[in-house]
Coordinates of C-alpha atoms in Angstrom, one line a residue:
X1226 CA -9.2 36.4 -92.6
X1227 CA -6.0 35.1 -94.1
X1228 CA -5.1 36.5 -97.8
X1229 CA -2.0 34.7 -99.5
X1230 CA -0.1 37.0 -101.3
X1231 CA 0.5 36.6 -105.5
X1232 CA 3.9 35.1 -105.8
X1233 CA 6.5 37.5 -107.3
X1234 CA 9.7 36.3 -109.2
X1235 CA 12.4 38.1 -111.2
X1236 CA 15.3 37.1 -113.1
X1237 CA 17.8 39.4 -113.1
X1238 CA 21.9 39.5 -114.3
X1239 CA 23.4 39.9 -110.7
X1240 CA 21.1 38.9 -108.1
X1241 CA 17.5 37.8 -107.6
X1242 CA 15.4 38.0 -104.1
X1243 CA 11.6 36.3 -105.1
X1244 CA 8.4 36.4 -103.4
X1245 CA 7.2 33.1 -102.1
X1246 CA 3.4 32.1 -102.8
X1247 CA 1.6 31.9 -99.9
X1248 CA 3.2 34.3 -97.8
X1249 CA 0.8 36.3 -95.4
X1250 CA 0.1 39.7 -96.4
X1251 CA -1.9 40.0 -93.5
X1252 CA -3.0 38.3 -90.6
X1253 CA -4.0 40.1 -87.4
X1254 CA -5.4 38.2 -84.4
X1255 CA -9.2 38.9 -83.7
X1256 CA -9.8 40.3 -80.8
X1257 CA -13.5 40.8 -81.0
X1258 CA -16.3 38.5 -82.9
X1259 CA -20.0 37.7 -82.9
X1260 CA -21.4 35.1 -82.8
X1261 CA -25.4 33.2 -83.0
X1262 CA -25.0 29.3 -82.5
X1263 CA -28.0 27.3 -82.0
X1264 CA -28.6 26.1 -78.1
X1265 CA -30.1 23.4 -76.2
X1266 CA -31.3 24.8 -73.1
X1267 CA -32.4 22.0 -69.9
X1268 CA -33.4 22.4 -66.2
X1269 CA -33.8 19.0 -64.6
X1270 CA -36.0 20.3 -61.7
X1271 CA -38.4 22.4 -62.5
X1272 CA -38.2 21.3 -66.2
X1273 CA -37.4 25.0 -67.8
X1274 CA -36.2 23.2 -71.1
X1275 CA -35.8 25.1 -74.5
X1276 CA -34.1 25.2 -78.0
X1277 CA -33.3 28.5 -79.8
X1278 CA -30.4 30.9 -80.4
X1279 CA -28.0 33.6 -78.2
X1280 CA -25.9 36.0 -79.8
X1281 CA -22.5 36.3 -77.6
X1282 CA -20.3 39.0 -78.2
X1283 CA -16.8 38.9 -76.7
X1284 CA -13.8 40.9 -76.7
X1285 CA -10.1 40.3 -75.5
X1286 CA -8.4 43.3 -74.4
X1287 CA -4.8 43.2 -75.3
X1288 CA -5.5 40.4 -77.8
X1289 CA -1.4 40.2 -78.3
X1290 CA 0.7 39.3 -75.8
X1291 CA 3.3 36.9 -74.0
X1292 CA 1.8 33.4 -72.6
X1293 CA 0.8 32.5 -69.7
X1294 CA -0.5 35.4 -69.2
X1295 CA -4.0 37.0 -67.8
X1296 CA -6.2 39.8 -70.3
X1297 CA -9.6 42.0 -69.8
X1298 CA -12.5 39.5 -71.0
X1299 CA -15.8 41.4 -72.1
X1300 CA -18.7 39.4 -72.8
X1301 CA -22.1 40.7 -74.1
X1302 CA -24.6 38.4 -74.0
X1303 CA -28.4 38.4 -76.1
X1304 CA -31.4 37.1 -74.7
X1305 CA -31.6 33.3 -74.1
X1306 CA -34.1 30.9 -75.6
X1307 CA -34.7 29.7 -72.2
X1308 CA -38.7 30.2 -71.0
X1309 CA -40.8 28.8 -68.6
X1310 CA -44.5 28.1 -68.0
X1311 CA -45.4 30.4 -66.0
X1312 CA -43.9 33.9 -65.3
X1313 CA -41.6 34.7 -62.4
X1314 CA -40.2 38.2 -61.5
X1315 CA -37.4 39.4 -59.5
X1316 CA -35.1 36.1 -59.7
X1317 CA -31.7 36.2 -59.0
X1318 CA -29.4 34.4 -61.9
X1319 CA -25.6 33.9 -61.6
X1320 CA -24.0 33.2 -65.2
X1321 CA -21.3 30.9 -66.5
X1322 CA -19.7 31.0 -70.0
X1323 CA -17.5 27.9 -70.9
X1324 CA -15.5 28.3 -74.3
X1325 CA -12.9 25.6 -75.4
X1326 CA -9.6 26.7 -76.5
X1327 CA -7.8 25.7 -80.0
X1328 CA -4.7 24.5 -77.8
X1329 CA -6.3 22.0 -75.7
X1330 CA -8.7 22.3 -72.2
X1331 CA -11.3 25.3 -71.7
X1332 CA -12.0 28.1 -69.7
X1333 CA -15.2 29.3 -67.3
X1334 CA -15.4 32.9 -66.7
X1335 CA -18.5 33.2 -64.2
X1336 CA -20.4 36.8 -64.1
X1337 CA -21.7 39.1 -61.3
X1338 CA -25.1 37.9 -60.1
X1339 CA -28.2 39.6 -62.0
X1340 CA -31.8 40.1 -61.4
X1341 CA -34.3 39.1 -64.0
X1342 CA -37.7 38.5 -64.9
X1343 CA -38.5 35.3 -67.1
X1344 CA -41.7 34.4 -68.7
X1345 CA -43.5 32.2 -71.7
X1346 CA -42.8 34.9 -74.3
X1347 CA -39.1 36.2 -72.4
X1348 CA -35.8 34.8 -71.8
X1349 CA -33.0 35.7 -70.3
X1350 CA -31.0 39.0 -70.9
X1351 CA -27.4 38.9 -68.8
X1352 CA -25.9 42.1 -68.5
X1353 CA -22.7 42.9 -70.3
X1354 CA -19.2 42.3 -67.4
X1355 CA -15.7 42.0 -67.4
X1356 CA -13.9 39.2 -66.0
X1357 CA -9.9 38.0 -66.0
X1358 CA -9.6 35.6 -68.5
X1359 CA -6.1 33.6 -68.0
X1360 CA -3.5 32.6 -71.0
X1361 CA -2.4 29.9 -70.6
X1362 CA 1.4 28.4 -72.2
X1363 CA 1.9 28.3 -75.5
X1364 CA 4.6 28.7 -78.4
X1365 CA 5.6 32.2 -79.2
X1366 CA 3.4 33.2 -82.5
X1367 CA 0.6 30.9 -81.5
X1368 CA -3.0 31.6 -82.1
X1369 CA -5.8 30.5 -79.3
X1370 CA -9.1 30.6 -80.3
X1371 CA -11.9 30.6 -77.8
X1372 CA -15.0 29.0 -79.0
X1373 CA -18.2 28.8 -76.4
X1374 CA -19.1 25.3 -75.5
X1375 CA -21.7 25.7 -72.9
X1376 CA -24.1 28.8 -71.2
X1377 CA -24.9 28.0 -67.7
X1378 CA -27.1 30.2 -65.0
X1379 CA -27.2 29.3 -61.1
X1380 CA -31.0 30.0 -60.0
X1381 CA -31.9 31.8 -56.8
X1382 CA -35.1 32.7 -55.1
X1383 CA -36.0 36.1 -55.2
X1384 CA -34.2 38.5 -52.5
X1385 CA -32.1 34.7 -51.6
X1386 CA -29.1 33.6 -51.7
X1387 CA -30.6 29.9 -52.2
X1388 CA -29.6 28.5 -55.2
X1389 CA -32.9 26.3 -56.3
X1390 CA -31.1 24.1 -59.6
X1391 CA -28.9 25.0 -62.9
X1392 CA -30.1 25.6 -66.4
X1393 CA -27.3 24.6 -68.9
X1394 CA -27.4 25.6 -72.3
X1395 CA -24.9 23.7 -75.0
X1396 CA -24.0 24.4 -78.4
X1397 CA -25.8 22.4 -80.9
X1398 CA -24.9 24.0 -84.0
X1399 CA -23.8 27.0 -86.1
X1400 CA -21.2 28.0 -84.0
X1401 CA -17.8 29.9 -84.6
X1402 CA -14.5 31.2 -82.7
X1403 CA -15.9 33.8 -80.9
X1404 CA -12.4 35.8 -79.8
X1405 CA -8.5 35.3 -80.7
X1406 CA -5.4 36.2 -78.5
X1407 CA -2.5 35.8 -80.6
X1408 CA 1.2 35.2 -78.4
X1409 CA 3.9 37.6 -79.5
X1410 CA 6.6 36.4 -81.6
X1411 CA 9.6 35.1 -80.1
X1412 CA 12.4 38.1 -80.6
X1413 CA 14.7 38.1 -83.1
X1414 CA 18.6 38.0 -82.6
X1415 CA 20.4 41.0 -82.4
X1416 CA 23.3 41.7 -85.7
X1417 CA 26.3 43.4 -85.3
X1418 CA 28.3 44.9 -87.8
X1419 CA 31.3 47.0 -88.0
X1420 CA 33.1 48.9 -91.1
X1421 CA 35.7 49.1 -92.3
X1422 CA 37.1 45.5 -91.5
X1423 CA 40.6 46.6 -91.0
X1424 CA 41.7 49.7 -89.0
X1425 CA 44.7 51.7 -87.7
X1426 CA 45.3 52.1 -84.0
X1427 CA 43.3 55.2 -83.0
X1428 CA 40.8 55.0 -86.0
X1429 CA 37.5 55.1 -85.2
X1430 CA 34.4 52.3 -86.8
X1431 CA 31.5 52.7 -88.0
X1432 CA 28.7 50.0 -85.7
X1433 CA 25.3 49.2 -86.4
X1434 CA 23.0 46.7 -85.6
X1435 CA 19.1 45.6 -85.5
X1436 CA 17.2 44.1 -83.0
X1437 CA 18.7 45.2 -79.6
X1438 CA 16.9 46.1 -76.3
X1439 CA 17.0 49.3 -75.0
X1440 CA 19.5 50.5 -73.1
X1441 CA 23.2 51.8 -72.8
X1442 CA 25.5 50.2 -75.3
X1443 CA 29.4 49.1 -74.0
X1444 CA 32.1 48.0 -75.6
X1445 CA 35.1 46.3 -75.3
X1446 CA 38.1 45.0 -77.8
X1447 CA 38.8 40.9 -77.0
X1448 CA 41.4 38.8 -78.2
X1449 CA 40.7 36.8 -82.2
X1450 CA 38.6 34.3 -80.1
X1451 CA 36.3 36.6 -78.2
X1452 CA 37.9 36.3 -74.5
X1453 CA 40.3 38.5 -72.9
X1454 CA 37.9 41.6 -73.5
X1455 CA 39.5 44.9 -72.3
X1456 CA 36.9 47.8 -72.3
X1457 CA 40.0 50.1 -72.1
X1458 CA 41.4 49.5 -75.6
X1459 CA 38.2 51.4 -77.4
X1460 CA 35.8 53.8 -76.5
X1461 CA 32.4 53.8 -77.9
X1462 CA 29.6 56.4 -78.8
X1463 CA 27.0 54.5 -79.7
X1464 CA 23.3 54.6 -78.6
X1465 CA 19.8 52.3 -79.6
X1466 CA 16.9 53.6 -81.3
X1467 CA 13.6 51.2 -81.3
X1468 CA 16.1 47.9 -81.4
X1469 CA 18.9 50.0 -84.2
X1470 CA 22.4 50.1 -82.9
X1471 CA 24.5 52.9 -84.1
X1472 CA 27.2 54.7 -83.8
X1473 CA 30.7 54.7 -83.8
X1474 CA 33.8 52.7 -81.7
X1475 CA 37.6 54.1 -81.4
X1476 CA 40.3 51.4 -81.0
X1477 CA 43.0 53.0 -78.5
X1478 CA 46.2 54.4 -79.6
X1479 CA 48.1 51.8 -78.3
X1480 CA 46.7 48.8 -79.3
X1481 CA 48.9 46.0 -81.0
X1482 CA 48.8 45.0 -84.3
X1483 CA 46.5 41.9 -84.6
X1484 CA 42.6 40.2 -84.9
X1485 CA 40.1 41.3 -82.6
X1486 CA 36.8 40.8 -81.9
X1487 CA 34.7 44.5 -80.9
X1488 CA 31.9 43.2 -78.3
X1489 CA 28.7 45.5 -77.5
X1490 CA 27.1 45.0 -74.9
X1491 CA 23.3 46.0 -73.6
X1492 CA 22.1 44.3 -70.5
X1493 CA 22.3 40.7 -70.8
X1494 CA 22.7 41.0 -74.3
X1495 CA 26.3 40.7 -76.5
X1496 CA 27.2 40.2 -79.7
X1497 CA 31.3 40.2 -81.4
X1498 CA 32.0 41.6 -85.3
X1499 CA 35.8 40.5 -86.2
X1500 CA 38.2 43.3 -86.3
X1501 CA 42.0 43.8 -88.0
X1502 CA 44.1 46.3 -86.8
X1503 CA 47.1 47.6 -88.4
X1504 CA 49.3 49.9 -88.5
X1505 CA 50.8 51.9 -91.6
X1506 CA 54.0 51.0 -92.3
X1507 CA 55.2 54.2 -94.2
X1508 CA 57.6 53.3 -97.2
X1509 CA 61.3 54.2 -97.4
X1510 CA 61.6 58.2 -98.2
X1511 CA 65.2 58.3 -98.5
X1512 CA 66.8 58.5 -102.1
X1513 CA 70.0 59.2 -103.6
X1514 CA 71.0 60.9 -106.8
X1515 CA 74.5 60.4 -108.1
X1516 CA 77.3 62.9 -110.1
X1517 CA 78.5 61.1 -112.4
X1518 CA 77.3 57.4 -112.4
X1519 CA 80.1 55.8 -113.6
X1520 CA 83.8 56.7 -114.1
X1521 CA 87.5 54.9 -113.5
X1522 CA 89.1 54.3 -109.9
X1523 CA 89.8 57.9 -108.8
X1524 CA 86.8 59.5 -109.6
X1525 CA 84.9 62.0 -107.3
X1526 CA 81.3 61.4 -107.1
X1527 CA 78.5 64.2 -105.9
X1528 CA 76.3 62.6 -104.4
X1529 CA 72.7 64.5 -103.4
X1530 CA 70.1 63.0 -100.8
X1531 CA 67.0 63.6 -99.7
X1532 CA 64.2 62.1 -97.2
X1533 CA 66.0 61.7 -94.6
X1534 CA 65.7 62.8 -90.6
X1535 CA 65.6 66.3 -90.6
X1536 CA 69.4 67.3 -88.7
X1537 CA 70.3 63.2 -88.7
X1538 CA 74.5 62.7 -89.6
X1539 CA 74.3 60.6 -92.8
X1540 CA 77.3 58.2 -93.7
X1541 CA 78.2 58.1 -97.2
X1542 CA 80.2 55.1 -98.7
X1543 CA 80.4 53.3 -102.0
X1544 CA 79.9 49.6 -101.1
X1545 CA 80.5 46.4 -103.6
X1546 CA 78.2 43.8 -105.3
X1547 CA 78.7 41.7 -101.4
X1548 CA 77.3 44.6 -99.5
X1549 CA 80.9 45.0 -98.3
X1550 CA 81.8 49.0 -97.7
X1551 CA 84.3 50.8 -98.4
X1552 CA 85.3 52.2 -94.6
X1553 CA 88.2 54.2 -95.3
X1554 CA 86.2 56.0 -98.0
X1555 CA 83.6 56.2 -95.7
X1556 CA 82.6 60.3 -95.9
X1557 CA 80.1 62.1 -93.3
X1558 CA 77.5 64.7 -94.3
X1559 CA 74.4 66.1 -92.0
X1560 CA 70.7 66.4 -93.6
X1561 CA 69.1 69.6 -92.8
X1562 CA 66.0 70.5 -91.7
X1563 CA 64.4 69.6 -95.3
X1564 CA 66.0 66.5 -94.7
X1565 CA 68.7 67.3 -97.8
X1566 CA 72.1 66.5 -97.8
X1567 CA 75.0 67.0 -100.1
X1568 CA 78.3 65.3 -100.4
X1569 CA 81.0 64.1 -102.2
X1570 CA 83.0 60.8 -102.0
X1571 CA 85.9 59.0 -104.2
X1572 CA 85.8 55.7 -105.8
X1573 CA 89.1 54.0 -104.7
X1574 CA 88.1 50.3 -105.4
X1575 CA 87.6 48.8 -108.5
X1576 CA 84.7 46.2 -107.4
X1577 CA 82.6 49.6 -106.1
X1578 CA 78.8 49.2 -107.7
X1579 CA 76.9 51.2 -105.5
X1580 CA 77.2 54.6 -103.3
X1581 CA 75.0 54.1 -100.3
X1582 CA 73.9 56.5 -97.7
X1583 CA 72.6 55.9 -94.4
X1584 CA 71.5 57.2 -90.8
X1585 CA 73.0 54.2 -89.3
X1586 CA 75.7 52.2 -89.1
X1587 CA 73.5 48.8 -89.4
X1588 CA 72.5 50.3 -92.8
X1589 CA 68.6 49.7 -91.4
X1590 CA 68.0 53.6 -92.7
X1591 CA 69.5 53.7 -95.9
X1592 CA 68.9 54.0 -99.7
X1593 CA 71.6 53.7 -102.3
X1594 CA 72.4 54.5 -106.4
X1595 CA 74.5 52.0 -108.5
X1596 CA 77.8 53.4 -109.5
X1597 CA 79.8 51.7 -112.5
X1598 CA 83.4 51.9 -112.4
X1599 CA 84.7 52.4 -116.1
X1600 CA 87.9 49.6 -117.3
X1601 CA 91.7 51.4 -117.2
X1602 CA 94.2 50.7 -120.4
X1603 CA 94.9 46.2 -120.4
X1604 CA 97.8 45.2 -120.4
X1605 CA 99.8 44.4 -123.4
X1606 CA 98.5 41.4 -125.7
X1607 CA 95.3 41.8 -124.3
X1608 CA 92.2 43.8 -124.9
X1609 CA 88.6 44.7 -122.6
X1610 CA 85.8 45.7 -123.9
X1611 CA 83.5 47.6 -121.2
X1612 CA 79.8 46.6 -121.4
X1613 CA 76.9 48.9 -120.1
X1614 CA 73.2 49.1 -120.4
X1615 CA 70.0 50.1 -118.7
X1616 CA 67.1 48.6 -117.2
X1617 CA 64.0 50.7 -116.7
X1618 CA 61.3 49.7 -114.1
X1619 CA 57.9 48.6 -115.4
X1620 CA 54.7 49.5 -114.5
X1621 CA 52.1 48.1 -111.4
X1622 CA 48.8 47.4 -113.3
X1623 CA 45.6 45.2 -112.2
X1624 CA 43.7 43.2 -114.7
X1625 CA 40.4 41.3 -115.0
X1626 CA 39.1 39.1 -117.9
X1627 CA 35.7 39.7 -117.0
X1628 CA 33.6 42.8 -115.4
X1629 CA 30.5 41.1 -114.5
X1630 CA 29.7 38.8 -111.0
X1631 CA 26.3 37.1 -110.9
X1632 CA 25.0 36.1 -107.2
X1633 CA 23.2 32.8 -106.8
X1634 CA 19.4 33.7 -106.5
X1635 CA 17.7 33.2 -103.1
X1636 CA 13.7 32.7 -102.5
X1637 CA 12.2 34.9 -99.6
X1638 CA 11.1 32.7 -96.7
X1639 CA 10.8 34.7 -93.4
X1640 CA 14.5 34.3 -92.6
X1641 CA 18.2 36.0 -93.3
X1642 CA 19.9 34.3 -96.8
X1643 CA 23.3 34.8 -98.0
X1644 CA 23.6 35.3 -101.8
X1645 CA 27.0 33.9 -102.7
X1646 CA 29.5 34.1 -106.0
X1647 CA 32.7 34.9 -106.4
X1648 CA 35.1 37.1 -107.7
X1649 CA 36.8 37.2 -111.3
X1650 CA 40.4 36.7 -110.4
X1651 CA 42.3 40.1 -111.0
X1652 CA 45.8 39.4 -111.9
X1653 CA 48.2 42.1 -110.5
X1654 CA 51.6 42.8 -112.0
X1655 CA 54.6 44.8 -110.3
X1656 CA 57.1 45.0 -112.7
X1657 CA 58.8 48.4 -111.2
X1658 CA 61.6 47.2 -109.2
X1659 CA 62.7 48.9 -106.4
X1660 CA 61.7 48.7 -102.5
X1661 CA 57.6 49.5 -102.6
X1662 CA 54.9 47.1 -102.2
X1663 CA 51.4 47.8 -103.1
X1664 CA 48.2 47.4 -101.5
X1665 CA 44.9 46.6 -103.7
X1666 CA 41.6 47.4 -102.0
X1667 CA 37.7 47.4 -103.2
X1668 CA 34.6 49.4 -102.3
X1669 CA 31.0 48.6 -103.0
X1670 CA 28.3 50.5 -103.7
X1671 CA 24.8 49.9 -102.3
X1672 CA 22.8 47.0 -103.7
X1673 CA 19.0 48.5 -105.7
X1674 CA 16.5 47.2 -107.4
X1675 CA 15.6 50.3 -109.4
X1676 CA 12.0 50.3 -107.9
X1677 CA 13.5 51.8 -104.4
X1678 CA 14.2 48.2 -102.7
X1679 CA 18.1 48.8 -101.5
X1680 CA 20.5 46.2 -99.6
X1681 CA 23.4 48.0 -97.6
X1682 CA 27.1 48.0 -98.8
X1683 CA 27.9 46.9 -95.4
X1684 CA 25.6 44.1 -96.0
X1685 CA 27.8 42.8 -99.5
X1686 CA 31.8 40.5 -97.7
X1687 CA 34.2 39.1 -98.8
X1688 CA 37.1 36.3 -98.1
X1689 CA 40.3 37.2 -100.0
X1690 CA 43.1 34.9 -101.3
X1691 CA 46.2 35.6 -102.6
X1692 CA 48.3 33.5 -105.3
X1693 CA 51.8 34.7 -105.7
X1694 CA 53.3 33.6 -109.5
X1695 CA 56.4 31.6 -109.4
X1696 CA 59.3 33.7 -109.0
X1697 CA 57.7 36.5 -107.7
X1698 CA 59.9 38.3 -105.0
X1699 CA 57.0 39.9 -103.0
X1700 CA 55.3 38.1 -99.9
X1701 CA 52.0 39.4 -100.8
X1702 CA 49.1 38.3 -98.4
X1703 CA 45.3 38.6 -98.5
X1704 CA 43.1 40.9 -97.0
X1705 CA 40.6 40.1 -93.6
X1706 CA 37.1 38.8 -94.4
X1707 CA 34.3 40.8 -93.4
X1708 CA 32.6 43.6 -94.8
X1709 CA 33.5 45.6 -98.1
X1710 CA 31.3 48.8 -97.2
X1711 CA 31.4 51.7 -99.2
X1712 CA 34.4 52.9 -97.6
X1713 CA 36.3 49.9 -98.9
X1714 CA 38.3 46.7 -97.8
X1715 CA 41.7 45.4 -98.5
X1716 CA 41.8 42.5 -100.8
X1717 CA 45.5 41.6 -101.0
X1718 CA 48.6 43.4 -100.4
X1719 CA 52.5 43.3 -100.6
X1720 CA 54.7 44.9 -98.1
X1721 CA 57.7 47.2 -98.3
X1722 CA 61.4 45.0 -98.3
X1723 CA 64.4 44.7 -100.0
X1724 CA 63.8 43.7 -103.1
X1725 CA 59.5 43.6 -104.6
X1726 CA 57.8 42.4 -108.0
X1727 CA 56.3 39.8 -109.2
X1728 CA 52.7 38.5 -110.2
X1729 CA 49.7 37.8 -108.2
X1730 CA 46.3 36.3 -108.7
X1731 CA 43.7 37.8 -106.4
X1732 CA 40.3 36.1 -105.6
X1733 CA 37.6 36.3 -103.1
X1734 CA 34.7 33.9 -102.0
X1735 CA 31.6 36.6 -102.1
X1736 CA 28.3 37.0 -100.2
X1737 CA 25.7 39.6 -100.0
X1738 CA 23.1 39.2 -96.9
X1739 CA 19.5 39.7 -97.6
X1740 CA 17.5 40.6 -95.1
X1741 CA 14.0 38.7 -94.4
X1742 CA 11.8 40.8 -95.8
X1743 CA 13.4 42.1 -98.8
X1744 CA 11.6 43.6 -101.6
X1745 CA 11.9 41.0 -104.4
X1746 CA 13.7 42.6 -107.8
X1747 CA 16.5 42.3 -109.5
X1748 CA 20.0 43.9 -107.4
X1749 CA 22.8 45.5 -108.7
X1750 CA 25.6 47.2 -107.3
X1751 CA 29.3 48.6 -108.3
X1752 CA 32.1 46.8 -107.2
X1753 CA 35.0 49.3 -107.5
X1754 CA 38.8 47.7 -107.1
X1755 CA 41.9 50.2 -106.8
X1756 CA 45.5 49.9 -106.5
X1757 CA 48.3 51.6 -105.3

């Protein structure tokens, strides 16, 4: 039998997954019943007509299974109410056992032929056989109920194969489904998913996935719209346990910066997850440190680097406001194998306001420290007044006017939902100056109810956007959607360039997958968001 389940709700402050009434808690197909209807037994020769009752006992072996398809029918039959006038021994009885189906048209399974005795005071006892009963089409998860319409017996002679007339026996009452074949469930599609979301060439990803056949997983990296695949830019190690995919894929060393698309591949079966790779771009190392900082034309200025190529000849030369430098006070040093270098240069132009030093003569491999040149005596009638001051780099914070995110709710219903919200803009300011861009990521914990029901990290994406304030000198730029994982996603970031700062708004569209069959409670996770 059928029992609906109690409906189950919650209310919660970040996420709610609720039982739906009427779910099945349970519902197996029967593969073996009983049952005692009330027949109407007639022979229209030698008038062998009687009413009464026949217990039939039948049983489907597999009772689960694809359709069409043929299973092991075993029917055990009682004792008819059929009798006659008169006894008669030894005669030969062939029977047939008609059952409608629940989808539409019937089915006759006829039995081995039998020897029995009939009299005035005893019917009919078939022997218990086994016959092919054939499935025949239906949708996956349908149930087919056989129900018996009719009990038939071919008469014979004794020790003849003469068949002398028919008794038929139909089902006037009380009657019931006396087997169930249920057809398997169509299978589900397979998932895919692969953390983190953004990689560098040569990193490796985590994979997993439900629902797969069995087999040997490949892989292969395609282009952003899942053609070109070339199984030689990653290597996989991945393998499938009872439909789980899991393991891990390595993008190859080489591999351009760009969106992908990692395919796996078992048998006839594929599925993509979106992939970013992307290289680091290290930031500048090179610095200068200058001896004085200011002082008239004519003075001689230490100047102390480091960062730079180990053994790499460095040119030194104080340069003006228009990046214009100042060649024949151009000075040459080498870095050593700390990638240190000292030397000194003099300040022959009045205009000088910065002492650069660089590997190049493009100026590509460079840093440089301002360098004031101090006013001389005026001339007569006249006077100068020098002005200086100092401006200190800020800080790079994050902020957040709220801490709390709350999902919309979802209602179980025997299928994959996405919870949705989204993110409480985080406002990020760079107020340091300089060269450096930043890079703000997050990482998510796993999503529990507190009463053991748990939803992945991997399970919990994201799709970042990035609003620069006006002014701001960075060309900040939002992170890939995908997955946010425990080992974290990039939401925004700014690069390295000439000149950074600014202020930012950083949001994100949200979604948490919840599996079908959930445990219902109230969900709460940590999301975690870092800068540096």
């Amino acid at each position: 039998m059928f029992k609906p389940s109690r409906k189950v709700t919650a209310s919660f402050g970040v996420a709610m997954i609720a039982g739906t009434a009427g779910l099945v808690a349970g519902a197996p197909a029967a593969s073996a019943a009983s049952v005692n209807p009330d027949l109407t037994c007639t022979e229209p020769i030698l008038h062998w007509n009687k009413s009464g009752k026949q217990t039939f006992d039948v049983t489907l072996t597999p009772d689960t299974g694809s359709a069409p398809g043929t299973v092991q029918a075993k029917i055990d039959a009682g004792e008819n109410p059929l009798r006659t006038d008169t006894p008669f021994n030894g005669i030969g009885f062939v029977g047939q056992y008609t059952f409608t189906l629940s989808t539409g048209g019937e089915v006759t399974l006829t039995a081995p032929k039998f020897t029995a005795d009939i009299s005035p005071t005893k019917g009919i006892d078939p022997p218990e056989f086994t016959a092919d009963l054939a499935i025949p089409q239906a949708a996956p998860g349908t149930r087919i109920d056989l129900t018996l319409k009719t009990f038939a017996v071919d008469v014979y002679l004794p020790g003849s194969a003469n068949k002398i007339t028919t008794a038929t026996c139909a089902v006037t009452g009380n009657n019931g489904v006396v087997a169930s074949y249920k057809v398997a469930d169509a299978p589900l599609d397979p998932t895919l998913t692969t953390t983190p979301g953004q990689v560098k060439p040569g990193d490796s990803l985590t994979v997993a996935g439900a629902n797969w056949p069995a087999g040997t997983p490949a892989v292969a990296l395609c282009d952003a719209s899942g053609n070109a695949c070339d199984s030689a830019k990653v290597t996989g190690a991945l393998t499938v346990t009872d439909g789980a995919l899991a393991g891990t894929a390595t993008i190859g060393a080489t591999v351009a910066d760009g969106s992908y698309q990692l395919k796996v591949t078992v048998g006839d079966t594929s599925k993509t997850s979106n992939v970013t790779v992307k290289a680091d771009v290290p930031s500048n190392p090179r610095k200068l440190t200058l001896n004085p900082t200011h002082g008239p034309v004519g003075t001689k200025v230490t100047v102390n680097g480091e960062g730079y190529t180990p053994n790499a000849a460095v040119y030194v030369v104080p340069t003006n406001a228009a990046h214009q430098p100042d060649v024949p006070g151009m000075v040459t040093a080498t870095a050593g194998a700390d990638g240190k270098f000292t030397a000194e240069v003099t300040v022959t132009k009045a205009d000088t306001t910065l002492i650069a030093g660089s590997e190049d003569t493009a100026s590509t491999l460079s840093a440089g420290a301002p360098f004031t040149v101090d006013g001389g005596n005026p001339p007569a009638g006249t006077l100068k007044q020098d002005l200086t001051g100092s401006i200190a780099g800020g800080g790079l914070t994050i902020s957040q006017e709220n801490g709390g995110i709350k999902l919309s709710d979802v209602t179980l219903n025997g299928t994959q939902q996405n919870m949705t919200g989204a993110l409480n803009t985080v406002t990020v300011k760079d107020y340091r100056g300089g060269a450096t861009g930043w890079t703000l990521t997050g990482a998510v914990t796993d999503f529990t109810n507190g009463s053991g029901g748990t939803i992945a990290a991997d399970k919990f994406s994201w799709t970042p956007k990035i609003t620069p304030g006006e002014g701001s000198p960075s060309q900040a730029v939002a992170g890939s959607a995908g997955p946010i994982g425990t080992t974290g996603a990039t939401l925004a970031s700014a690069p390295n360039a000439a000149v950074t700062g600014g202020t930012f708004a950083a949001d994100a569209g949200l979604s948490l997958a919840v599996p079908a069959y959930q445990a219902p409670g109230n969900y709460s996770a940590t999301l975690t968001l870092s800068i540096s």
